[in-house]
Coordinates of C-alpha atoms and ligand atoms in Angstrom, one line a residue:
M1 CA 45.8 -16.4 -26.7
T2 CA 47.1 -15.2 -23.3
T3 CA 45.0 -15.1 -20.2
H4 CA 45.9 -13.1 -17.2
A5 CA 45.3 -13.4 -13.5
L6 CA 43.4 -10.2 -13.6
R7 CA 40.5 -10.5 -16.0
S8 CA 40.7 -6.8 -16.9
R9 CA 44.1 -7.4 -18.6
N10 CA 42.1 -9.3 -21.3
W11 CA 40.5 -6.0 -22.1
F12 CA 43.2 -3.4 -21.5
G13 CA 46.5 -5.2 -21.8
P14 CA 46.7 -6.5 -25.5
R15 CA 48.5 -4.4 -28.1
T16 CA 45.8 -5.2 -30.6
L17 CA 42.9 -3.5 -32.3
D18 CA 40.7 -4.9 -29.5
G19 CA 43.0 -3.5 -26.8
L20 CA 43.2 -0.2 -28.5
M21 CA 39.4 0.2 -28.7
H22 CA 38.9 -0.7 -25.1
R23 CA 41.5 1.8 -23.9
A24 CA 40.7 4.5 -26.3
Y25 CA 37.0 4.6 -25.7
L26 CA 37.2 4.5 -22.0
R27 CA 39.6 7.5 -22.2
A28 CA 36.6 9.4 -23.4
E29 CA 35.8 9.7 -19.7
G30 CA 39.1 11.6 -19.2
F31 CA 41.3 8.9 -17.7
S32 CA 45.0 9.0 -18.3
D33 CA 46.8 6.0 -19.6
L34 CA 48.0 5.3 -16.0
V35 CA 44.7 3.5 -15.3
F36 CA 45.8 0.8 -17.8
D37 CA 49.1 0.0 -16.0
G38 CA 47.9 -3.4 -14.8
R39 CA 46.0 -2.2 -11.7
P40 CA 42.8 -4.1 -10.8
V41 CA 39.5 -2.8 -12.1
I42 CA 36.9 -2.6 -9.3
G43 CA 33.3 -2.5 -10.4
I44 CA 30.9 -0.5 -8.2
A45 CA 27.5 -2.0 -8.8
N46 CA 25.2 0.9 -7.7
S47 CA 21.4 0.5 -7.2
W48 CA 21.1 4.2 -6.7
S49 CA 17.8 5.6 -7.9
E50 CA 15.6 8.6 -7.1
L51 CA 12.7 6.1 -7.4
T52 CA 14.2 4.1 -4.5
H53 CA 14.4 6.6 -1.7
C54 CA 16.2 4.1 0.5
N55 CA 19.1 4.0 -2.0
A56 CA 19.0 7.7 -3.1
H57 CA 22.2 8.5 -1.2
L58 CA 24.3 5.7 -2.7
R59 CA 26.1 8.0 -5.2
Q60 CA 27.8 9.5 -2.2
V61 CA 28.6 6.1 -0.8
A62 CA 30.0 5.1 -4.2
E63 CA 32.3 8.2 -4.1
A64 CA 33.7 6.9 -0.7
V65 CA 34.2 3.5 -2.2
K66 CA 36.1 5.1 -5.1
R67 CA 38.3 6.9 -2.6
G68 CA 39.3 3.6 -1.1
V69 CA 39.8 1.9 -4.5
W70 CA 42.1 4.7 -5.8
S71 CA 44.0 4.9 -2.5
A72 CA 44.7 1.1 -2.6
G73 CA 46.0 1.3 -6.2
G74 CA 42.8 0.1 -8.0
F75 CA 40.8 1.6 -10.8
P76 CA 37.1 2.1 -9.8
L77 CA 34.3 2.1 -12.4
E78 CA 30.8 2.7 -11.1
F79 CA 27.9 1.2 -13.0
P80 CA 24.1 1.3 -12.5
T81 CA 21.9 -1.7 -11.9
I82 CA 18.1 -1.7 -11.9
S83 CA 16.8 -0.6 -8.6
L84 CA 13.9 -2.0 -6.7
G85 CA 12.0 0.6 -4.5
E86 CA 9.7 -1.1 -2.1
I87 CA 7.3 1.8 -1.7
L88 CA 6.7 2.9 -5.3
M89 CA 7.2 -0.2 -7.5
K90 CA 4.1 -2.1 -8.5
P91 CA 2.8 -4.7 -8.4
T92 CA 5.7 -5.7 -6.1
T93 CA 9.5 -5.5 -6.1
M94 CA 9.5 -9.3 -5.5
L95 CA 8.4 -9.7 -9.1
F96 CA 11.7 -8.2 -10.2
R97 CA 14.3 -9.5 -7.6
N98 CA 15.4 -12.2 -10.0
L99 CA 15.6 -9.7 -12.9
M100 CA 17.9 -7.6 -10.8
A101 CA 20.0 -10.6 -9.9
M102 CA 20.4 -11.4 -13.6
D103 CA 21.3 -7.8 -14.3
V104 CA 24.1 -7.9 -11.6
E105 CA 25.4 -11.3 -12.7
E106 CA 25.5 -10.5 -16.3
C107 CA 27.2 -7.1 -15.9
I108 CA 29.8 -8.7 -13.7
R109 CA 30.4 -11.3 -16.4
A110 CA 30.3 -9.0 -19.4
Y111 CA 32.5 -6.1 -18.2
P112 CA 36.3 -5.9 -17.5
L113 CA 36.0 -6.3 -13.7
D114 CA 38.4 -8.0 -11.2
A115 CA 36.2 -7.6 -8.2
V116 CA 33.0 -5.8 -7.4
V117 CA 31.6 -3.7 -4.7
L118 CA 27.8 -4.1 -4.3
L119 CA 25.8 -1.1 -3.1
S120 CA 22.4 -2.0 -1.9
G121 CA 19.8 -0.7 0.5
C122 CA 16.1 -1.3 0.0
D123 CA 14.7 -4.7 0.8
K124 CA 15.2 -6.7 -2.4
T125 CA 18.3 -4.9 -3.6
T126 CA 20.5 -6.7 -1.1
P127 CA 19.5 -10.3 -1.9
A128 CA 19.3 -9.6 -5.6
M129 CA 22.8 -8.3 -5.6
L130 CA 24.1 -11.2 -3.5
M131 CA 22.4 -13.7 -5.7
G132 CA 23.9 -12.3 -8.8
A133 CA 27.3 -12.1 -7.3
A134 CA 27.1 -15.7 -6.0
S135 CA 26.3 -17.0 -9.4
A136 CA 29.1 -15.0 -11.1
D137 CA 31.5 -15.8 -8.3
L138 CA 33.9 -12.9 -8.9
P139 CA 35.4 -11.6 -5.7
A140 CA 32.7 -9.3 -4.2
I141 CA 32.1 -7.2 -1.1
M142 CA 28.8 -5.6 -0.2
V143 CA 28.1 -2.2 1.4
T144 CA 24.5 -1.5 2.3
G145 CA 23.1 2.0 2.6
G146 CA 22.2 1.8 6.3
P147 CA 19.1 2.6 8.1
M148 CA 17.4 6.0 8.5
L149 CA 17.6 8.0 11.7
R150 CA 14.7 7.3 14.0
G151 CA 11.4 9.0 13.2
K152 CA 10.0 11.3 15.8
W153 CA 6.4 12.7 16.1
R154 CA 5.9 15.1 19.1
T155 CA 7.3 13.1 21.9
E156 CA 6.8 9.7 20.2
E157 CA 9.5 7.8 18.4
L158 CA 8.4 6.4 15.1
G159 CA 9.6 3.3 13.3
S160 CA 9.1 3.3 9.5
G161 CA 6.3 1.0 8.3
T162 CA 5.6 -0.4 11.7
D163 CA 4.3 2.8 13.2
A164 CA 2.8 4.0 9.9
R165 CA 0.6 0.9 10.0
R166 CA -0.2 1.2 13.7
L167 CA -1.2 4.9 13.3
W168 CA -3.2 4.1 10.2
A169 CA -5.2 1.5 12.2
E170 CA -5.7 4.2 14.9
R171 CA -7.1 6.5 12.1
R172 CA -9.4 3.8 10.9
A173 CA -10.7 3.3 14.4
G174 CA -11.2 7.0 14.7
R175 CA -8.7 7.6 17.4
I176 CA -6.5 10.1 15.6
T177 CA -7.4 12.7 13.0
D178 CA -6.4 13.3 9.4
E179 CA -4.5 16.4 10.6
E180 CA -2.4 14.4 13.0
L181 CA -1.7 11.8 10.3
C182 CA -0.5 14.6 8.1
E183 CA 2.0 15.6 10.8
V184 CA 3.1 12.0 11.0
E185 CA 3.8 11.9 7.3
A186 CA 6.5 14.6 7.7
C187 CA 8.1 12.9 10.7
L188 CA 8.4 9.3 9.6
S189 CA 11.3 9.3 7.1
R190 CA 13.5 12.2 8.2
S191 CA 16.9 11.2 6.7
S192 CA 18.4 9.1 3.9
G193 CA 18.6 5.4 4.4
H194 CA 16.3 2.3 4.5
C195 CA 13.5 1.5 7.0
M196 CA 15.0 1.8 10.5
V197 CA 13.1 -1.0 12.2
M198 CA 14.3 -4.6 11.9
G199 CA 12.4 -4.9 8.7
T200 CA 13.5 -6.6 5.6
A201 CA 16.2 -4.1 4.6
S202 CA 17.9 -4.1 8.1
T203 CA 17.5 -7.9 8.3
M204 CA 19.1 -8.5 4.9
A205 CA 21.9 -6.1 5.7
S206 CA 22.4 -8.1 8.9
M207 CA 22.3 -11.4 6.9
A208 CA 25.0 -10.0 4.5
E209 CA 27.1 -9.3 7.5
A210 CA 26.5 -12.6 9.2
L211 CA 27.2 -14.4 6.0
G212 CA 30.6 -12.6 5.9
M213 CA 29.9 -10.6 2.7
T214 CA 30.4 -7.2 4.3
L215 CA 33.0 -5.7 6.6
P216 CA 32.1 -6.3 10.3
G217 CA 29.7 -3.7 11.6
N218 CA 28.2 -2.7 8.3
A219 CA 24.5 -3.5 8.9
A220 CA 23.5 -1.0 11.5
I221 CA 25.5 2.2 10.9
P222 CA 22.9 4.8 10.1
A223 CA 22.8 6.0 6.6
P224 CA 23.8 9.7 7.4
D225 CA 26.5 8.7 9.9
S226 CA 30.0 9.6 8.6
R227 CA 31.1 6.1 9.8
R228 CA 29.2 4.6 6.9
L229 CA 31.3 6.5 4.4
A230 CA 34.4 5.5 6.2
L231 CA 33.3 1.8 6.0
A232 CA 32.5 2.3 2.3
E233 CA 36.1 3.6 1.8
L234 CA 37.5 0.6 3.6
S235 CA 35.4 -1.7 1.6
G236 CA 36.8 -0.1 -1.6
R237 CA 40.3 -0.8 -0.3
R238 CA 39.4 -4.4 0.5
A239 CA 38.0 -4.9 -3.0
V240 CA 41.4 -4.1 -4.4
E241 CA 43.0 -6.7 -2.1
L242 CA 40.3 -9.2 -3.2
A243 CA 41.1 -8.6 -6.8
Q244 CA 44.8 -8.9 -6.3
G245 CA 44.5 -12.0 -4.2
G246 CA 41.8 -13.6 -6.4
G247 CA 39.5 -13.9 -3.4
P248 CA 38.0 -15.1 -1.2
R249 CA 35.3 -15.5 -3.7
P250 CA 31.6 -15.7 -2.8
S251 CA 31.8 -19.5 -3.2
E252 CA 34.4 -19.6 -0.4
I253 CA 32.3 -17.4 1.9
L254 CA 28.7 -18.6 1.1
T255 CA 29.1 -22.1 2.6
A256 CA 26.7 -24.2 4.6
K257 CA 28.3 -22.9 7.8
A258 CA 27.8 -19.3 6.7
F259 CA 24.1 -20.0 6.1
D260 CA 23.7 -21.6 9.5
N261 CA 25.3 -18.5 11.0
A262 CA 23.0 -16.3 9.1
I263 CA 19.9 -18.2 10.0
S264 CA 20.9 -18.2 13.7
S265 CA 21.5 -14.4 13.5
D266 CA 18.1 -14.0 11.9
M267 CA 16.5 -15.8 14.8
A268 CA 18.3 -13.8 17.4
I269 CA 17.6 -10.4 15.8
G270 CA 13.9 -11.1 15.3
G271 CA 14.5 -10.7 11.5
S272 CA 12.0 -10.3 8.8
T273 CA 10.1 -13.4 7.5
N274 CA 11.4 -12.3 4.0
A275 CA 14.9 -13.3 5.0
I276 CA 13.8 -17.0 4.8
I277 CA 12.9 -16.6 1.1
H278 CA 16.0 -14.7 0.2
L279 CA 18.4 -17.0 2.1
V280 CA 16.9 -20.0 0.4
A281 CA 17.3 -18.4 -2.9
L282 CA 20.8 -17.3 -2.2
A283 CA 21.8 -20.7 -1.0
G284 CA 20.4 -22.1 -4.2
R285 CA 22.8 -19.8 -6.2
A286 CA 25.7 -20.9 -3.9
G287 CA 24.9 -24.6 -4.3
V288 CA 24.1 -25.1 -0.7
P289 CA 21.0 -27.3 0.1
L290 CA 18.8 -25.3 2.5
P291 CA 15.4 -26.9 3.4
L292 CA 13.0 -24.9 5.5
A293 CA 13.5 -27.5 8.2
R294 CA 16.9 -26.1 8.8
F295 CA 15.4 -22.7 9.8
D296 CA 13.1 -24.4 12.3
E297 CA 15.9 -26.5 13.8
L298 CA 18.0 -23.3 14.4
S299 CA 15.0 -21.4 15.5
R300 CA 14.4 -23.9 18.3
S301 CA 18.0 -23.6 19.5
T302 CA 18.6 -19.9 19.1
P303 CA 17.2 -17.4 21.6
L304 CA 15.8 -14.0 20.6
L305 CA 18.3 -11.4 21.8
V306 CA 17.5 -8.1 20.0
D307 CA 14.6 -5.9 21.1
C308 CA 13.8 -4.0 17.9
K309 CA 10.6 -3.1 16.3
P310 CA 8.4 -4.7 14.9
S311 CA 9.1 -7.5 17.4
G312 CA 10.2 -5.2 20.2
K313 CA 10.6 -1.6 21.2
Y314 CA 13.8 -0.2 19.9
L315 CA 15.0 1.1 16.5
M316 CA 18.1 0.4 14.4
E317 CA 19.8 3.5 15.7
D318 CA 19.6 2.1 19.2
F319 CA 20.9 -1.2 17.8
F320 CA 23.8 0.6 16.3
Y321 CA 24.7 2.5 19.5
A322 CA 24.4 -0.8 21.5
G323 CA 27.1 -2.3 19.3
G324 CA 25.2 -3.7 16.3
L325 CA 25.4 -7.1 14.8
P326 CA 29.0 -7.8 16.0
V327 CA 27.7 -7.9 19.5
V328 CA 24.9 -10.3 18.5
L329 CA 27.4 -12.6 16.8
K330 CA 29.7 -12.5 19.7
E331 CA 26.9 -13.5 22.0
L332 CA 25.8 -16.3 19.7
L333 CA 29.4 -17.6 19.1
P334 CA 28.8 -20.7 21.2
L335 CA 26.0 -21.6 18.7
L336 CA 27.7 -20.5 15.5
H337 CA 30.4 -21.8 13.2
G338 CA 33.1 -19.3 14.4
D339 CA 35.6 -20.6 11.7
A340 CA 33.4 -19.4 8.8
L341 CA 35.4 -17.2 6.5
A342 CA 34.5 -13.5 6.0
V343 CA 35.3 -11.2 3.1
N344 CA 38.0 -9.4 5.1
G345 CA 39.9 -12.7 5.1
R346 CA 39.4 -13.4 8.8
T347 CA 37.0 -15.8 10.5
L348 CA 33.7 -14.7 12.0
G349 CA 35.0 -15.6 15.4
D350 CA 38.0 -13.4 15.0
N351 CA 35.9 -10.6 13.6
V352 CA 33.5 -10.3 16.6
R353 CA 35.5 -11.6 19.6
D354 CA 36.3 -8.1 20.9
A355 CA 32.8 -6.7 20.3
R356 CA 31.4 -4.9 23.3
C357 CA 27.7 -4.3 24.2
W358 CA 26.8 -0.8 25.3
N359 CA 23.1 -1.4 26.1
Q360 CA 22.0 -4.8 27.3
D361 CA 18.4 -3.7 27.1
V362 CA 18.7 -3.5 23.3
I363 CA 20.9 -6.5 22.8
R364 CA 20.5 -9.1 25.5
P365 CA 23.3 -11.5 26.6
L366 CA 22.9 -15.1 25.6
G367 CA 22.0 -16.0 29.1
M368 CA 19.3 -13.4 29.5
P369 CA 17.3 -13.6 26.2
L370 CA 14.0 -12.0 25.4
A371 CA 12.7 -15.4 24.4
Q372 CA 14.1 -18.9 24.5
E373 CA 13.4 -19.5 20.8
G374 CA 14.1 -17.5 17.6
G375 CA 11.8 -15.0 16.0
T376 CA 10.5 -17.1 13.1
V377 CA 9.1 -20.6 13.0
I378 CA 8.2 -23.0 10.1
L379 CA 4.8 -24.6 10.2
S380 CA 3.6 -27.7 8.4
G381 CA 0.4 -29.6 8.1
N382 CA -2.3 -30.4 5.5
L383 CA -2.9 -26.7 4.8
C384 CA 0.8 -26.1 3.9
P385 CA 2.4 -29.4 2.8
D386 CA 5.5 -27.6 1.7
G387 CA 5.6 -25.3 4.7
A388 CA 4.6 -21.9 6.0
V389 CA 6.2 -19.2 8.0
L390 CA 5.2 -17.3 11.1
K391 CA 7.1 -14.6 13.0
Q392 CA 6.2 -15.6 16.5
S393 CA 8.2 -12.7 18.0
A394 CA 5.7 -10.3 16.3
A395 CA 2.6 -12.4 17.0
S396 CA 0.1 -12.2 19.8
P397 CA 0.9 -14.8 22.5
H398 CA -2.8 -15.6 23.1
L399 CA -3.2 -16.6 19.4
L400 CA -0.2 -19.0 19.1
V401 CA -2.5 -21.9 19.8
H402 CA -5.9 -21.2 18.2
R403 CA -8.8 -22.8 16.5
G404 CA -11.2 -20.7 14.5
R405 CA -13.6 -20.6 11.5
A406 CA -12.2 -19.5 8.1
V407 CA -13.3 -16.3 6.4
A408 CA -11.9 -16.9 2.9
F409 CA -11.1 -14.2 0.3
E410 CA -10.3 -15.4 -3.2
S411 CA -8.0 -12.5 -4.0
H412 CA -6.6 -9.2 -2.7
E413 CA -9.4 -7.3 -4.6
D414 CA -12.0 -9.6 -2.9
L415 CA -10.5 -8.8 0.5
A416 CA -10.4 -5.0 -0.2
R417 CA -14.0 -5.1 -1.4
R418 CA -15.5 -7.1 1.5
I419 CA -13.4 -6.7 4.6
D420 CA -15.5 -3.8 6.0
D421 CA -18.8 -5.1 4.6
P422 CA -21.2 -4.9 7.6
G423 CA -22.7 -8.2 6.5
L424 CA -19.4 -10.1 6.7
A425 CA -19.7 -12.8 9.4
I426 CA -16.4 -12.4 11.2
D427 CA -15.3 -11.9 14.8
E428 CA -12.0 -11.9 16.6
T429 CA -11.9 -15.7 16.7
S430 CA -12.2 -16.0 12.9
V431 CA -9.2 -17.0 10.8
L432 CA -8.8 -14.7 7.8
V433 CA -7.6 -16.6 4.7
L434 CA -6.3 -14.8 1.7
K435 CA -5.7 -16.8 -1.5
H436 CA -4.0 -16.1 -4.8
A437 CA -1.3 -13.8 -3.4
G438 CA 1.6 -16.1 -3.9
P439 CA 4.5 -16.2 -6.4
K440 CA 2.4 -17.0 -9.4
G441 CA -1.0 -16.0 -8.1
A442 CA -0.7 -12.3 -7.3
P443 CA 1.8 -12.4 -9.2
G444 CA 5.1 -11.7 -7.5
M445 CA 4.0 -12.7 -3.9
P446 CA 3.3 -9.1 -2.7
E447 CA 3.4 -8.1 1.0
W448 CA -0.3 -8.5 1.5
G449 CA -0.1 -11.1 4.2
A450 CA -0.8 -8.8 7.1
A451 CA -4.4 -8.3 5.9
P452 CA -6.4 -5.5 7.7
I453 CA -8.5 -6.2 10.7
P454 CA -12.1 -5.2 9.9
T455 CA -12.8 -1.6 11.1
R456 CA -15.8 -2.8 13.1
L457 CA -13.5 -5.1 15.2
L458 CA -10.8 -2.5 15.4
K459 CA -13.3 -0.2 17.0
Q460 CA -14.1 -2.9 19.5
G461 CA -10.4 -2.9 20.5
V462 CA -9.4 -6.0 18.5
K463 CA -5.7 -5.6 17.6
D464 CA -4.8 -8.9 16.1
M465 CA -6.4 -12.0 14.4
V466 CA -4.9 -15.1 12.9
R467 CA -4.3 -14.5 9.2
I468 CA -3.2 -17.0 6.6
S469 CA -2.0 -16.5 3.0
D470 CA 0.4 -17.5 0.4
A471 CA 1.7 -13.9 0.3
R472 CA 4.7 -12.3 2.1
M473 CA 4.5 -9.7 4.8
S474 CA 6.5 -6.5 5.1
G475 CA 9.4 -6.8 7.5
T476 CA 7.9 -3.8 9.3
S477 CA 4.6 -5.6 9.9
Y478 CA 3.4 -7.5 12.9
G479 CA 0.6 -9.7 14.1
T480 CA -0.3 -13.4 14.1
V481 CA 0.3 -13.7 10.4
I482 CA 1.0 -17.0 8.7
L483 CA 2.8 -16.5 5.4
H484 CA 4.5 -18.2 2.4
V485 CA 1.9 -21.1 2.4
A486 CA 3.3 -23.6 -0.1
P487 CA 2.2 -24.8 -2.5
E488 CA 0.3 -21.5 -3.3
A489 CA -3.4 -21.5 -4.2
A490 CA -2.7 -20.6 -7.8
V491 CA -1.0 -23.9 -8.4
G492 CA -3.7 -25.8 -6.6
G493 CA -2.2 -25.9 -3.1
P494 CA -4.7 -26.8 -0.3
L495 CA -5.1 -23.1 0.5
A496 CA -7.2 -22.8 -2.8
L497 CA -9.7 -25.3 -1.3
V498 CA -10.5 -23.5 1.9
R499 CA -14.1 -22.3 2.2
D500 CA -15.9 -20.0 4.7
G501 CA -16.7 -21.8 7.9
D502 CA -13.9 -24.4 7.7
E503 CA -12.2 -24.9 11.0
I504 CA -8.5 -24.2 11.0
E505 CA -6.1 -25.0 13.8
L506 CA -2.9 -23.3 14.5
D507 CA -0.5 -24.8 17.1
V508 CA 2.8 -23.0 17.1
P509 CA 4.5 -25.0 19.8
K510 CA 3.8 -28.1 17.7
R511 CA 4.6 -26.1 14.5
S512 CA 1.3 -27.3 12.9
L513 CA -1.3 -25.7 10.7
T514 CA -4.3 -27.9 10.0
L515 CA -7.4 -27.6 7.9
R516 CA -9.9 -29.6 9.9
V517 CA -11.9 -30.8 7.0
A518 CA -12.3 -34.5 6.1
D519 CA -9.9 -35.9 3.5
A520 CA -12.8 -37.0 1.3
E521 CA -14.2 -33.6 1.2
I522 CA -10.8 -32.0 0.4
A523 CA -10.4 -34.5 -2.4
R524 CA -13.9 -33.7 -3.7
R525 CA -13.0 -29.9 -3.8
R526 CA -9.7 -30.6 -5.4
A527 CA -11.4 -32.6 -8.3
A528 CA -13.5 -29.5 -8.9
W529 CA -10.6 -27.0 -8.8
T530 CA -9.6 -25.3 -12.0
P531 CA -6.4 -23.2 -12.3
P532 CA -6.7 -19.4 -12.7
V533 CA -6.0 -17.7 -15.9
P534 CA -2.2 -16.7 -16.0
H535 CA -1.5 -13.0 -15.5
F536 CA 0.9 -12.7 -18.4
T537 CA 1.2 -14.2 -21.9
G538 CA 4.3 -12.4 -22.9
G539 CA 7.3 -10.2 -21.9
Y540 CA 9.2 -10.5 -18.7
G541 CA 6.0 -11.5 -16.8
R542 CA 5.7 -14.6 -19.0
I543 CA 9.4 -15.5 -18.3
Y544 CA 8.7 -15.1 -14.6
L545 CA 5.6 -17.3 -14.6
D546 CA 7.3 -20.0 -16.6
H547 CA 10.3 -20.2 -14.3
V548 CA 9.5 -18.9 -10.7
L549 CA 9.8 -21.5 -8.0
Q550 CA 7.6 -21.8 -4.9
A551 CA 8.2 -19.9 -1.7
N552 CA 9.9 -22.9 0.1
E553 CA 12.4 -22.9 -2.7
G554 CA 13.1 -19.2 -2.5
C555 CA 11.1 -18.0 -5.5
D556 CA 14.2 -18.0 -7.6
F557 CA 14.0 -19.0 -11.3
D558 CA 14.7 -22.6 -11.9
V559 CA 17.2 -21.8 -14.6
L560 CA 19.1 -19.3 -12.4
R561 CA 19.9 -21.6 -9.5
G562 CA 23.6 -22.6 -9.1
R563 CA 26.9 -21.0 -9.9
R564 CA 28.1 -19.9 -13.3
P565 CA 31.5 -18.6 -12.4
V566 CA 33.1 -16.0 -14.7
R567 CA 36.1 -17.5 -16.5
A568 CA 39.2 -15.5 -17.5
E569 CA 39.5 -17.3 -20.8
E570 CA 36.0 -16.2 -21.9
S571 CA 37.0 -12.6 -21.6
A572 CA 40.1 -13.2 -23.6
R573 CA 37.9 -13.5 -26.8
P574 CA 38.1 -10.3 -28.8
T575 CA 35.1 -8.0 -29.2
H576 CA 36.6 -6.2 -32.2
L577 CA 38.4 -7.8 -35.2
Ligands
FES1 FE1 13.0 0.5 1.4 FE2 11.5 0.0 3.7 S1 11.0 1.1 1.9 S2 13.6 -0.5 3.2

């Protein structure tokens, strides 16, 4: 049995019944036999969906990719993947990130592809596609959909979820009306694209670029900007070269150096806390050990350079006009591994050396940072033995060292029911604790971490409180919110044992989170703890519960970690005899 350098030849090359079937049935789409002349087949994995508004323009992006593939002598074939829309999907897209990664990996493996272009946009679609591609290890290049244009209400600029949440809090406090909120609804999302703050989608697009999996400059180009389509076209052309050259493959790009570069970039842009979970999961696929401690090491040595919401004041459009991620990477070069390989075949250093900053208020020079440390820190202590995460750049400085009494909620439903109860003993010094919102507990670890401030306190002008949970937080959220507490409450982590009135101490400079309750009392509570009833007994939910890992391990499935590279000889087996 002959194998070929191009996998697709195993489908379309043989003069056998199998080859005849493959060619004949694909010709039902109207292709001439020229497409079977030995040119590389480039898959375009498209997470387009009208249910995922952030990705709803990706059909147009795919057309631009196809232009590039055809013009470089390849044969493009677009295929759909499942799509994870942050706004509409319940209970949470995070429940399905690994399912999407499996979809991408297995489609790459099963179809006659020589390289793949990954089209993503909304939060989880980017890490899911990268995870699938990393496991399959076929040459791959990513094109993200790009951020929306800035929102604008009257004279005020609006940033996706960040200002939606802020104005909703204003409405709860009675400072704006329903009619005004209705106007805001029409102004918030005024173009195609994903959230245009430095939320999870923008952060993960930046991570893909910093890792080297996109062409330089991809992350920040606004979705409706014609330059995004031009970049998509160039990415299609590059995919043909990747197929012809057999790489570089994801395994040659997603190295320990690349992850260091991505983490440092995440710290410098004030990226979403979700990036930590996704980078850990992706590193697990790539076979790169990535403990949470590495994030904290790099956070301490990487300054915050980008002034974007929700940490700062600008939006992704401003970030793009200032020069985008290449400028950040250029500033950070002394702290990065400049020799890391990118998908265009050049090193990261070569890719960004000529980048120019056009607005130093948006992207600060390394010597004039917004803060000496990075945006996100890792906490440890007896309340989070396996770690917790806080976005210090989006927290209130006066709460970074804080002691307060716990007000504990057993679940999201409990919180929703009691948070505005006039009888709830809570003030601005209290520490709001939400349990059973983690990977297994919620399930799916929804973005419930930025729990609402009680209306009574909002009306008194309280804008932030220390909040702790095993949940995640939207990348567009802000506040002194401690997330990803591991182990989670549902598996018996110490969070499950917190009771009203317990004293909790947060000390961000010391990176500590402490439940100030005697060990003997904690042991007594643990002995009385019983696990909650599982949410699922069958279906995908059961698979999820049986295999999902904790937050500090990236919430991947245990059985999906690592690489399972596609092998040409596998695809040489006939389908039809
Ligand atoms: Fe898709 Fe925010 S809703 S990125």
